[in-house]
Coordinates of N, CA and C in Angstrom, one line a residue:
T1 N -6.9 17.4 4.8 CA -6.1 18.5 5.4 C -4.6 18.3 5.2
K2 N -3.8 19.2 5.6 CA -2.3 19.0 5.4 C -1.8 17.8 6.2
A3 N -2.5 17.3 7.1 CA -2.1 16.2 7.9 C -2.2 14.9 7.0
N4 N -2.9 15.0 5.9 CA -3.0 13.8 5.0 C -1.8 13.6 4.1
N5 N -0.9 14.5 4.1 CA 0.3 14.4 3.2 C 1.5 14.7 4.0
V6 N 2.4 13.7 4.1 CA 3.7 13.8 4.8 C 4.8 13.7 3.9
T7 N 5.7 14.6 3.9 CA 7.0 14.5 3.1 C 8.2 14.4 4.0
T8 N 9.3 13.9 3.4 CA 10.5 13.8 4.2 C 10.9 15.2 4.8
G9 N 10.7 16.2 3.9 CA 11.1 17.6 4.4 C 10.3 18.0 5.6
K10 N 9.0 17.7 5.6 CA 8.2 18.0 6.8 C 8.7 17.3 8.1
V11 N 9.0 16.1 7.9 CA 9.5 15.3 9.0 C 10.8 15.9 9.6
Y12 N 11.8 16.1 8.7 CA 13.0 16.7 9.2 C 12.9 18.1 9.7
H13 N 12.0 18.9 9.1 CA 11.8 20.3 9.6 C 11.3 20.3 11.0
T14 N 10.3 19.4 11.3 CA 9.7 19.3 12.6 C 10.8 18.9 13.7
V15 N 11.6 17.9 13.3 CA 12.6 17.4 14.3 C 13.6 18.5 14.5
I16 N 14.1 19.2 13.5 CA 15.1 20.2 13.6 C 14.6 21.4 14.4
T17 N 13.3 21.8 14.2 CA 12.7 22.8 14.9 C 12.6 22.5 16.4
R18 N 12.2 21.3 16.7 CA 12.1 20.9 18.1 C 13.5 20.8 18.8
E19 N 14.5 20.4 18.0 CA 15.8 20.4 18.6 C 16.3 21.8 18.9
R20 N 16.0 22.8 18.1 CA 16.4 24.2 18.3 C 15.6 24.8 19.5
E21 N 14.4 24.2 19.7 CA 13.6 24.7 20.9 C 14.0 24.0 22.2
G22 N 15.0 23.1 22.1 CA 15.5 22.4 23.3 C 14.6 21.2 23.7
A23 N 13.8 20.7 22.8 CA 12.9 19.6 23.2 C 13.6 18.3 23.5
Y24 N 14.8 18.2 23.0 CA 15.6 17.0 23.2 C 16.6 17.1 24.3
L25 N 16.6 18.2 25.0 CA 17.5 18.5 26.1 C 19.0 18.3 25.8
G26 N 19.3 18.8 24.6 CA 20.7 18.8 24.2 C 21.2 17.5 23.6
K27 N 20.4 16.5 23.6 CA 20.8 15.2 23.0 C 21.1 15.3 21.5
T28 N 21.9 14.4 21.0 CA 22.2 14.4 19.6 C 21.0 13.9 18.8
V29 N 20.6 14.6 17.8 CA 19.4 14.2 17.0 C 19.9 13.1 16.1
Q30 N 19.2 12.0 16.0 CA 19.6 10.9 15.2 C 18.4 10.4 14.4
I31 N 18.7 9.6 13.3 CA 17.6 9.0 12.5 C 16.7 8.2 13.4
I32 N 17.4 7.3 14.2 CA 16.7 6.5 15.2 C 17.1 7.0 16.6
P33 N 16.3 7.5 17.5 CA 14.8 7.4 17.4 C 14.1 8.6 16.9
H34 N 14.8 9.8 16.7 CA 14.0 11.0 16.6 C 13.3 11.1 15.3
I35 N 13.9 10.8 14.1 CA 13.2 10.8 12.8 C 12.1 9.8 12.8
T36 N 12.4 8.6 13.2 CA 11.4 7.5 13.1 C 10.3 7.7 14.0
D37 N 10.5 8.3 15.2 CA 9.4 8.7 16.1 C 8.5 9.7 15.5
E38 N 9.1 10.7 14.8 CA 8.2 11.7 14.1 C 7.4 11.1 13.0
I39 N 8.0 10.2 12.3 CA 7.2 9.5 11.2 C 6.1 8.7 11.8
K40 N 6.3 8.0 12.9 CA 5.3 7.2 13.5 C 4.2 8.1 14.1
R41 N 4.6 9.2 14.7 CA 3.6 10.2 15.2 C 2.7 10.7 14.1
R42 N 3.2 11.0 12.9 CA 2.4 11.5 11.8 C 1.5 10.4 11.3
M43 N 2.0 9.1 11.3 CA 1.2 8.0 10.8 C 0.0 7.8 11.7
L44 N 0.2 8.0 13.0 CA -0.9 7.7 13.9 C -1.8 8.9 14.2
L45 N -1.4 10.1 13.7 CA -2.0 11.3 14.1 C -3.5 11.4 13.8
L46 N -3.9 11.0 12.6 CA -5.3 11.1 12.3 C -6.2 10.0 13.0
G47 N -5.5 8.9 13.3 CA -6.2 7.8 14.0 C -6.6 8.2 15.4
K48 N -5.8 9.1 16.0 CA -6.1 9.5 17.4 C -7.3 10.5 17.5
T49 N -7.8 11.0 16.4 CA -9.0 11.9 16.5 C -10.3 11.1 16.7
G50 N -10.2 9.8 16.4 CA -11.4 8.9 16.6 C -12.4 9.1 15.5
Q51 N -12.1 9.8 14.4 CA -13.1 10.0 13.4 C -13.0 9.0 12.2
F52 N -12.0 8.1 12.3 CA -11.8 7.2 11.2 C -11.7 5.7 11.7
D53 N -12.2 4.8 10.8 CA -12.1 3.4 11.2 C -10.7 2.8 10.7
I54 N -10.3 3.2 9.6 CA -9.0 2.7 9.0 C -8.2 3.9 8.5
I55 N -6.9 3.9 8.8 CA -6.0 4.9 8.3 C -5.1 4.2 7.3
I56 N -5.0 4.7 6.0 CA -4.2 4.1 5.0 C -3.0 5.0 4.8
T57 N -1.8 4.4 5.0 CA -0.6 5.2 4.8 C 0.2 4.6 3.7
E58 N 0.4 5.4 2.6 CA 1.2 4.9 1.5 C 2.6 5.4 1.6
V59 N 3.6 4.5 1.5 CA 5.0 4.9 1.6 C 5.5 4.7 0.1
G60 N 5.9 5.8 -0.5 CA 6.3 5.7 -1.9 C 7.8 5.3 -2.0
G61 N 8.3 5.1 -3.2 CA 9.7 4.7 -3.4 C 9.8 3.2 -3.6
T62 N 11.1 2.8 -3.5 CA 11.4 1.4 -3.7 C 12.1 0.8 -2.5
V63 N 11.8 -0.4 -2.2 CA 12.5 -1.1 -1.1 C 14.0 -1.1 -1.4
G64 N 14.8 -0.7 -0.5 CA 16.2 -0.7 -0.7 C 16.8 0.7 -0.9
D65 N 16.0 1.6 -1.3 CA 16.4 3.0 -1.6 C 16.8 3.6 -0.2
M66 N 17.8 4.4 -0.2 CA 18.3 5.1 1.0 C 17.2 6.0 1.6
E67 N 16.5 6.7 0.7 CA 15.4 7.6 1.1 C 14.3 7.0 1.9
S68 N 14.0 5.7 1.6 CA 12.9 5.1 2.3 C 13.2 4.4 3.6
Q69 N 14.5 4.3 3.9 CA 15.0 3.5 5.1 C 14.3 4.0 6.4
P70 N 14.3 5.3 6.7 CA 13.6 5.7 7.9 C 12.2 5.3 8.0
F71 N 11.5 5.4 6.9 CA 10.0 5.0 6.8 C 9.8 3.6 7.0
L72 N 10.7 2.7 6.4 CA 10.5 1.3 6.6 C 10.9 0.9 8.1
E73 N 11.8 1.6 8.7 CA 12.2 1.3 10.1 C 11.0 1.7 11.0
A74 N 10.3 2.8 10.6 CA 9.2 3.3 11.4 C 8.1 2.2 11.4
I75 N 7.8 1.7 10.2 CA 6.8 0.6 10.0 C 7.2 -0.6 10.8
R76 N 8.5 -1.0 10.7 CA 8.9 -2.1 11.5 C 8.6 -2.0 13.0
Q77 N 8.9 -0.8 13.5 CA 8.7 -0.5 14.9 C 7.2 -0.6 15.3
L78 N 6.4 0.0 14.4 CA 5.0 0.0 14.6 C 4.4 -1.4 14.7
Q79 N 5.0 -2.3 13.8 CA 4.5 -3.7 13.9 C 4.7 -4.4 15.2
W80 N 5.7 -3.9 15.9 CA 6.0 -4.5 17.2 C 5.3 -3.8 18.4
E81 N 5.1 -2.5 18.2 CA 4.5 -1.6 19.2 C 2.9 -1.7 19.2
M82 N 2.3 -2.0 18.1 CA 0.8 -2.0 18.0 C 0.4 -3.5 18.1
P83 N -0.9 -3.6 18.6 CA -1.5 -5.0 18.6 C -1.5 -5.5 17.2
E84 N -1.3 -6.9 17.0 CA -1.2 -7.5 15.7 C -2.4 -7.2 14.8
E85 N -3.6 -7.1 15.4 CA -4.8 -6.9 14.6 C -5.0 -5.4 14.2
D86 N -4.1 -4.5 14.7 CA -4.3 -3.1 14.4 C -3.5 -2.6 13.2
L87 N -2.7 -3.5 12.6 CA -1.8 -3.0 11.5 C -1.6 -4.1 10.5
A88 N -1.8 -3.8 9.3 CA -1.6 -4.7 8.2 C -0.6 -4.1 7.2
S89 N 0.3 -4.9 6.7 CA 1.3 -4.4 5.8 C 1.0 -5.0 4.4
I90 N 0.8 -4.1 3.4 CA 0.5 -4.5 2.0 C 1.7 -4.0 1.2
H91 N 2.3 -4.9 0.4 CA 3.5 -4.6 -0.4 C 3.1 -4.7 -1.9
L92 N 3.3 -3.6 -2.6 CA 3.0 -3.6 -4.0 C 4.3 -3.8 -4.8
T93 N 4.3 -4.8 -5.7 CA 5.5 -5.2 -6.3 C 5.2 -5.5 -7.8
L94 N 6.3 -5.5 -8.6 CA 6.1 -5.7 -10.1 C 6.4 -7.1 -10.5
V95 N 5.6 -7.7 -11.4 CA 5.9 -8.9 -12.0 C 6.0 -8.6 -13.5
P96 N 7.3 -8.4 -14.0 CA 7.5 -8.0 -15.4 C 7.2 -9.1 -16.4
Y97 N 6.8 -8.7 -17.6 CA 6.6 -9.7 -18.7 C 7.7 -9.5 -19.7
L98 N 8.5 -10.5 -20.0 CA 9.5 -10.5 -21.0 C 9.0 -10.9 -22.3
R99 N 8.8 -10.0 -23.2 CA 8.1 -10.3 -24.5 C 9.0 -11.2 -25.3
A100 N 10.3 -11.1 -25.3 CA 11.1 -12.0 -26.1 C 11.0 -13.4 -25.7
A101 N 10.9 -13.6 -24.4 CA 10.8 -15.0 -23.9 C 9.4 -15.4 -23.7
K102 N 8.5 -14.4 -23.7 CA 7.0 -14.6 -23.5 C 6.8 -15.3 -22.1
E103 N 7.5 -14.7 -21.1 CA 7.5 -15.2 -19.7 C 7.2 -14.1 -18.7
L104 N 6.5 -14.5 -17.7 CA 6.3 -13.6 -16.5 C 7.3 -14.0 -15.5
K105 N 8.1 -13.0 -14.9 CA 9.1 -13.3 -14.0 C 8.8 -12.8 -12.6
T106 N 8.8 -13.8 -11.7 CA 8.5 -13.5 -10.3 C 9.7 -13.2 -9.4
K107 N 10.9 -13.3 -10.0 CA 12.2 -13.1 -9.2 C 12.2 -11.7 -8.6
P108 N 11.9 -10.6 -9.4 CA 11.9 -9.3 -8.8 C 11.0 -9.2 -7.5
T109 N 9.8 -9.8 -7.6 CA 9.0 -9.9 -6.4 C 9.6 -10.6 -5.2
Q110 N 10.2 -11.8 -5.5 CA 10.9 -12.5 -4.5 C 12.0 -11.7 -3.8
H111 N 12.8 -11.1 -4.6 CA 13.9 -10.3 -4.1 C 13.4 -9.1 -3.3
S112 N 12.3 -8.4 -3.8 CA 11.8 -7.3 -3.1 C 11.3 -7.7 -1.7
V113 N 10.6 -8.8 -1.7 CA 10.0 -9.2 -0.4 C 11.2 -9.6 0.5
K114 N 12.2 -10.3 0.0 CA 13.3 -10.7 0.8 C 14.0 -9.5 1.4
E115 N 14.1 -8.4 0.6 CA 14.8 -7.2 1.0 C 13.9 -6.6 2.1
L116 N 12.6 -6.6 2.0 CA 11.7 -6.1 3.0 C 11.8 -6.9 4.3
Q117 N 11.9 -8.2 4.1 CA 12.0 -9.1 5.3 C 13.4 -8.8 6.0
G118 N 14.4 -8.4 5.2 CA 15.7 -8.1 5.8 C 15.6 -6.8 6.6
E119 N 14.6 -6.0 6.3 CA 14.3 -4.7 7.1 C 13.5 -5.0 8.4
G120 N 13.1 -6.3 8.5 CA 12.3 -6.7 9.6 C 10.8 -6.6 9.4
I121 N 10.4 -6.5 8.2 CA 8.9 -6.4 7.8 C 8.5 -7.6 7.0
Q122 N 7.5 -8.3 7.5 CA 6.9 -9.4 6.8 C 5.5 -8.9 6.2
P123 N 5.4 -8.8 4.9 CA 4.2 -8.3 4.3 C 3.0 -9.3 4.6
D124 N 1.9 -8.7 4.9 CA 0.7 -9.6 5.2 C 0.0 -9.9 3.8
I125 N 0.0 -8.9 2.9 CA -0.7 -9.0 1.6 C 0.3 -8.5 0.5
L126 N 0.3 -9.2 -0.6 CA 1.0 -8.8 -1.8 C 0.1 -8.4 -2.9
V127 N 0.4 -7.3 -3.5 CA -0.4 -6.8 -4.7 C 0.6 -6.8 -5.9
L128 N 0.4 -7.6 -6.8 CA 1.3 -7.8 -7.9 C 0.9 -7.0 -9.2
R129 N 1.7 -6.1 -9.6 CA 1.4 -5.3 -10.8 C 1.9 -6.1 -12.0
T130 N 1.0 -6.2 -13.0 CA 1.3 -7.1 -14.1 C 0.5 -6.6 -15.3
E131 N 1.2 -6.7 -16.5 CA 0.4 -6.4 -17.7 C -0.2 -7.6 -18.3
K132 N 0.1 -8.8 -17.8 CA -0.5 -10.1 -18.2 C -1.2 -10.8 -17.0
H133 N -2.3 -11.5 -17.3 CA -3.0 -12.2 -16.3 C -2.1 -13.3 -15.7
L134 N -2.1 -13.4 -14.4 CA -1.2 -14.4 -13.7 C -2.0 -15.6 -13.4
S135 N -1.4 -16.8 -13.7 CA -2.1 -18.1 -13.5 C -2.0 -18.4 -12.0
Q136 N -2.9 -19.3 -11.6 CA -2.9 -19.7 -10.2 C -1.6 -20.3 -9.8
S137 N -0.9 -21.0 -10.7 CA 0.4 -21.6 -10.3 C 1.4 -20.5 -10.0
I138 N 1.4 -19.4 -10.7 CA 2.3 -18.3 -10.4 C 1.9 -17.6 -9.0
L139 N 0.7 -17.5 -8.7 CA 0.2 -16.9 -7.5 C 0.6 -17.8 -6.3
H140 N 0.5 -19.1 -6.5 CA 0.9 -20.1 -5.5 C 2.4 -20.1 -5.3
K141 N 3.2 -19.9 -6.4 CA 4.6 -19.8 -6.3 C 5.1 -18.6 -5.5
V142 N 4.5 -17.5 -5.8 CA 4.8 -16.2 -5.0 C 4.4 -16.4 -3.6
A143 N 3.3 -17.0 -3.3 CA 2.9 -17.1 -1.9 C 3.8 -18.0 -1.1
S144 N 4.3 -19.1 -1.8 CA 5.2 -20.0 -1.1 C 6.6 -19.4 -0.8
F145 N 7.1 -18.7 -1.8 CA 8.4 -18.1 -1.7 C 8.5 -16.9 -0.8
C146 N 7.3 -16.2 -0.7 CA 7.3 -15.0 0.0 C 6.6 -15.1 1.4
N147 N 6.3 -16.3 1.8 CA 5.7 -16.6 3.1 C 4.4 -15.8 3.4
V148 N 3.6 -15.8 2.3 CA 2.3 -15.0 2.4 C 1.2 -16.0 2.1
E149 N 0.0 -15.9 2.8 CA -1.1 -16.8 2.5 C -1.6 -16.6 1.0
E150 N -1.9 -17.7 0.4 CA -2.2 -17.6 -1.0 C -3.4 -16.7 -1.4
D151 N -4.4 -16.7 -0.5 CA -5.6 -15.8 -0.7 C -5.2 -14.3 -0.4
C152 N -4.0 -14.1 0.0 CA -3.5 -12.7 0.2 C -2.6 -12.2 -0.8
V153 N -2.5 -13.0 -1.9 CA -1.7 -12.6 -3.1 C -2.7 -12.1 -4.2
I154 N -2.7 -10.9 -4.4 CA -3.7 -10.2 -5.3 C -2.9 -9.7 -6.6
Q155 N -3.5 -9.9 -7.7 CA -2.9 -9.4 -8.9 C -3.6 -8.1 -9.4
S156 N -2.8 -7.1 -9.8 CA -3.4 -5.9 -10.3 C -2.9 -5.8 -11.7
E157 N -3.7 -6.4 -12.6 CA -3.3 -6.4 -14.0 C -3.8 -5.2 -14.8
D158 N -3.1 -4.9 -15.9 CA -3.5 -3.8 -16.7 C -5.0 -4.0 -17.2
L159 N -5.8 -2.9 -17.1 CA -7.2 -3.0 -17.5 C -7.5 -1.8 -18.4
P160 N -8.5 -1.9 -19.2 CA -8.9 -0.8 -20.1 C -9.1 0.5 -19.4
S161 N -9.6 0.5 -18.2 CA -9.8 1.7 -17.4 C -9.4 1.5 -16.0
I162 N -8.8 2.6 -15.4 CA -8.4 2.5 -14.0 C -9.5 2.3 -13.0
Y163 N -10.7 2.7 -13.5 CA -11.9 2.6 -12.6 C -12.4 1.1 -12.5
E164 N -11.8 0.3 -13.3 CA -12.1 -1.2 -13.2 C -11.3 -1.9 -12.2
V165 N -10.2 -1.2 -11.8 CA -9.2 -1.9 -10.9 C -9.8 -2.2 -9.5
P166 N -10.6 -1.3 -8.9 CA -11.2 -1.7 -7.6 C -12.1 -2.9 -7.7
L167 N -12.9 -3.0 -8.8 CA -13.8 -4.1 -9.0 C -13.0 -5.4 -9.2
N168 N -11.9 -5.3 -9.9 CA -11.1 -6.5 -10.1 C -10.5 -7.0 -8.8
M169 N -10.0 -6.1 -8.0 CA -9.4 -6.4 -6.7 C -10.5 -7.0 -5.7
Q170 N -11.7 -6.4 -5.8 CA -12.7 -6.9 -4.9 C -13.1 -8.3 -5.3
A171 N -13.1 -8.6 -6.6 CA -13.4 -10.0 -7.1 C -12.4 -11.0 -6.6
Q172 N -11.2 -10.5 -6.3 CA -10.2 -11.5 -5.8 C -10.1 -11.5 -4.3
G173 N -11.0 -10.7 -3.6 CA -11.1 -10.8 -2.2 C -10.1 -9.9 -1.4
L174 N -9.5 -8.8 -2.1 CA -8.6 -8.0 -1.4 C -9.2 -7.3 -0.1
D175 N -10.5 -6.8 -0.3 CA -11.1 -6.2 0.8 C -11.3 -7.1 2.0
A176 N -11.8 -8.3 1.7 CA -12.0 -9.3 2.8 C -10.7 -9.7 3.5
A177 N -9.6 -9.8 2.7 CA -8.3 -10.1 3.2 C -7.8 -9.1 4.2
I178 N -8.0 -7.8 3.8 CA -7.6 -6.7 4.7 C -8.4 -6.7 6.0
L179 N -9.7 -6.9 5.9 CA -10.5 -6.9 7.1 C -10.1 -8.0 8.0
R180 N -9.8 -9.2 7.5 CA -9.4 -10.3 8.3 C -8.1 -10.0 9.0
K181 N -7.2 -9.3 8.3 CA -5.8 -9.0 8.9 C -5.9 -8.0 10.0
V182 N -6.9 -7.1 9.9 CA -7.0 -6.0 11.0 C -8.1 -6.4 12.0
G183 N -8.6 -7.6 11.9 CA -9.5 -8.1 13.0 C -10.9 -7.5 12.9
L184 N -11.3 -7.1 11.7 CA -12.7 -6.6 11.5 C -13.6 -7.7 10.9
E185 N -14.9 -7.6 11.2 CA -15.8 -8.6 10.6 C -15.9 -8.5 9.1
V186 N -15.9 -9.6 8.5 CA -16.1 -9.6 7.0 C -17.6 -9.9 6.7
G187 N -18.3 -8.9 6.3 CA -19.7 -8.9 6.1 C -20.0 -9.4 4.6
P188 N -21.2 -9.2 4.2 CA -21.6 -9.5 2.8 C -20.8 -8.7 1.8
V189 N -20.6 -9.3 0.7 CA -19.8 -8.6 -0.4 C -20.6 -7.4 -0.9
P190 N -20.0 -6.2 -0.8 CA -20.8 -5.0 -1.3 C -21.1 -5.1 -2.8
E191 N -22.3 -4.7 -3.1 CA -22.6 -4.7 -4.5 C -22.0 -3.6 -5.4
M192 N -21.7 -2.5 -4.7 CA -21.1 -1.4 -5.4 C -21.8 -1.0 -6.7
K193 N -23.1 -0.9 -6.6 CA -23.9 -0.6 -7.8 C -23.6 0.7 -8.5
P194 N -23.5 1.8 -7.7 CA -23.2 3.1 -8.3 C -21.9 3.1 -9.1
W195 N -20.9 2.4 -8.5 CA -19.5 2.3 -9.1 C -19.6 1.5 -10.4
R196 N -20.3 0.3 -10.3 CA -20.5 -0.5 -11.5 C -21.2 0.2 -12.6
N197 N -22.3 1.0 -12.2 CA -23.0 1.7 -13.2 C -22.1 2.8 -13.9
F198 N -21.3 3.4 -13.1 CA -20.4 4.4 -13.6 C -19.4 3.8 -14.6
V199 N -18.8 2.6 -14.2 CA -17.9 2.0 -15.1 C -18.5 1.5 -16.4
S200 N -19.7 1.1 -16.3 CA -20.5 0.7 -17.5 C -20.7 1.8 -18.5
R201 N -21.1 3.0 -17.9 CA -21.4 4.1 -18.7 C -20.1 4.7 -19.3
Y202 N -19.0 4.7 -18.4 CA -17.7 5.2 -18.9 C -17.1 4.4 -20.0
K203 N -17.3 3.1 -20.0 CA -16.7 2.2 -21.1 C -17.4 2.5 -22.4
N204 N -18.7 2.9 -22.3 CA -19.5 3.0 -23.5 C -19.7 4.5 -24.0
A205 N -19.0 5.4 -23.3 CA -19.1 6.8 -23.6 C -18.0 7.3 -24.5
S206 N -18.2 8.4 -25.1 CA -17.2 9.1 -25.9 C -16.2 9.8 -25.0
E207 N -15.1 10.3 -25.5 CA -14.1 10.9 -24.7 C -14.6 12.2 -24.0
S208 N -15.4 13.0 -24.7 CA -15.9 14.2 -24.1 C -16.9 13.9 -22.9
V209 N -17.7 12.9 -23.2 CA -18.7 12.5 -22.2 C -18.0 11.8 -21.0
R210 N -16.9 11.1 -21.2 CA -16.1 10.5 -20.1 C -15.7 11.6 -19.1
I211 N -15.2 12.7 -19.7 CA -14.7 13.8 -18.8 C -15.8 14.3 -18.0
G212 N -17.0 14.5 -18.6 CA -18.2 14.9 -17.8 C -18.6 14.0 -16.7
L213 N -18.5 12.6 -17.0 CA -18.9 11.6 -16.1 C -18.0 11.7 -14.9
V214 N -16.7 11.8 -15.1 CA -15.7 11.8 -14.0 C -16.0 13.0 -13.1
G215 N -16.3 14.1 -13.7 CA -16.6 15.3 -12.9 C -17.9 15.1 -12.1
K216 N -18.9 14.5 -12.7 CA -20.2 14.4 -12.1 C -20.1 13.5 -10.9
Y217 N -19.3 12.4 -11.0 CA -19.2 11.4 -9.9 C -18.1 11.7 -8.9
N218 N -17.4 12.9 -9.2 CA -16.3 13.3 -8.3 C -15.2 12.2 -8.1
L219 N -14.9 11.5 -9.2 CA -13.9 10.5 -9.1 C -12.5 11.0 -9.5

């Protein structure tokens, strides 16, 4: 539904409309608390219906951008307002590969996490985007510098097909790490047979057949 997509414009429009209706009793409308309260309300809205086990909220943009500041502040507030086991913060960051030096650089990740910590948010899990496979020593280094458990540092490397990404992340234990962080029982590893069958057929199919497969499986 439209509740699944929140834009900055929607947030500000709601707050301005409420202000004109007198909901704030003549008080000056400010980023904090009025805008951040509206962001939090929309983040929690679907969860209050009781029809979902987990609500995933993706905040786009880059840490440090002016546009993302109210959203990061809303997340910081939620971390303090909600029970610890009810919220997990996952930070997606880039580990660039310098071809000239043939090196993978973790400094952008370290600076990004430091910037996030400066906003009052400590990531529970890091997902590292990379075009090259990351060694265990690099993962250990990132975990140490970013104050994140080593089994909660997941790499999302370039793969031949986007449909292989969930399988790669499951193999690294991302699903189990999230369940532990939100206090849910970690059961047996799902076999995901239909997905694996689809990926197998997709990899061996022609381009026209691939389009048909994606439509058939509603992916």
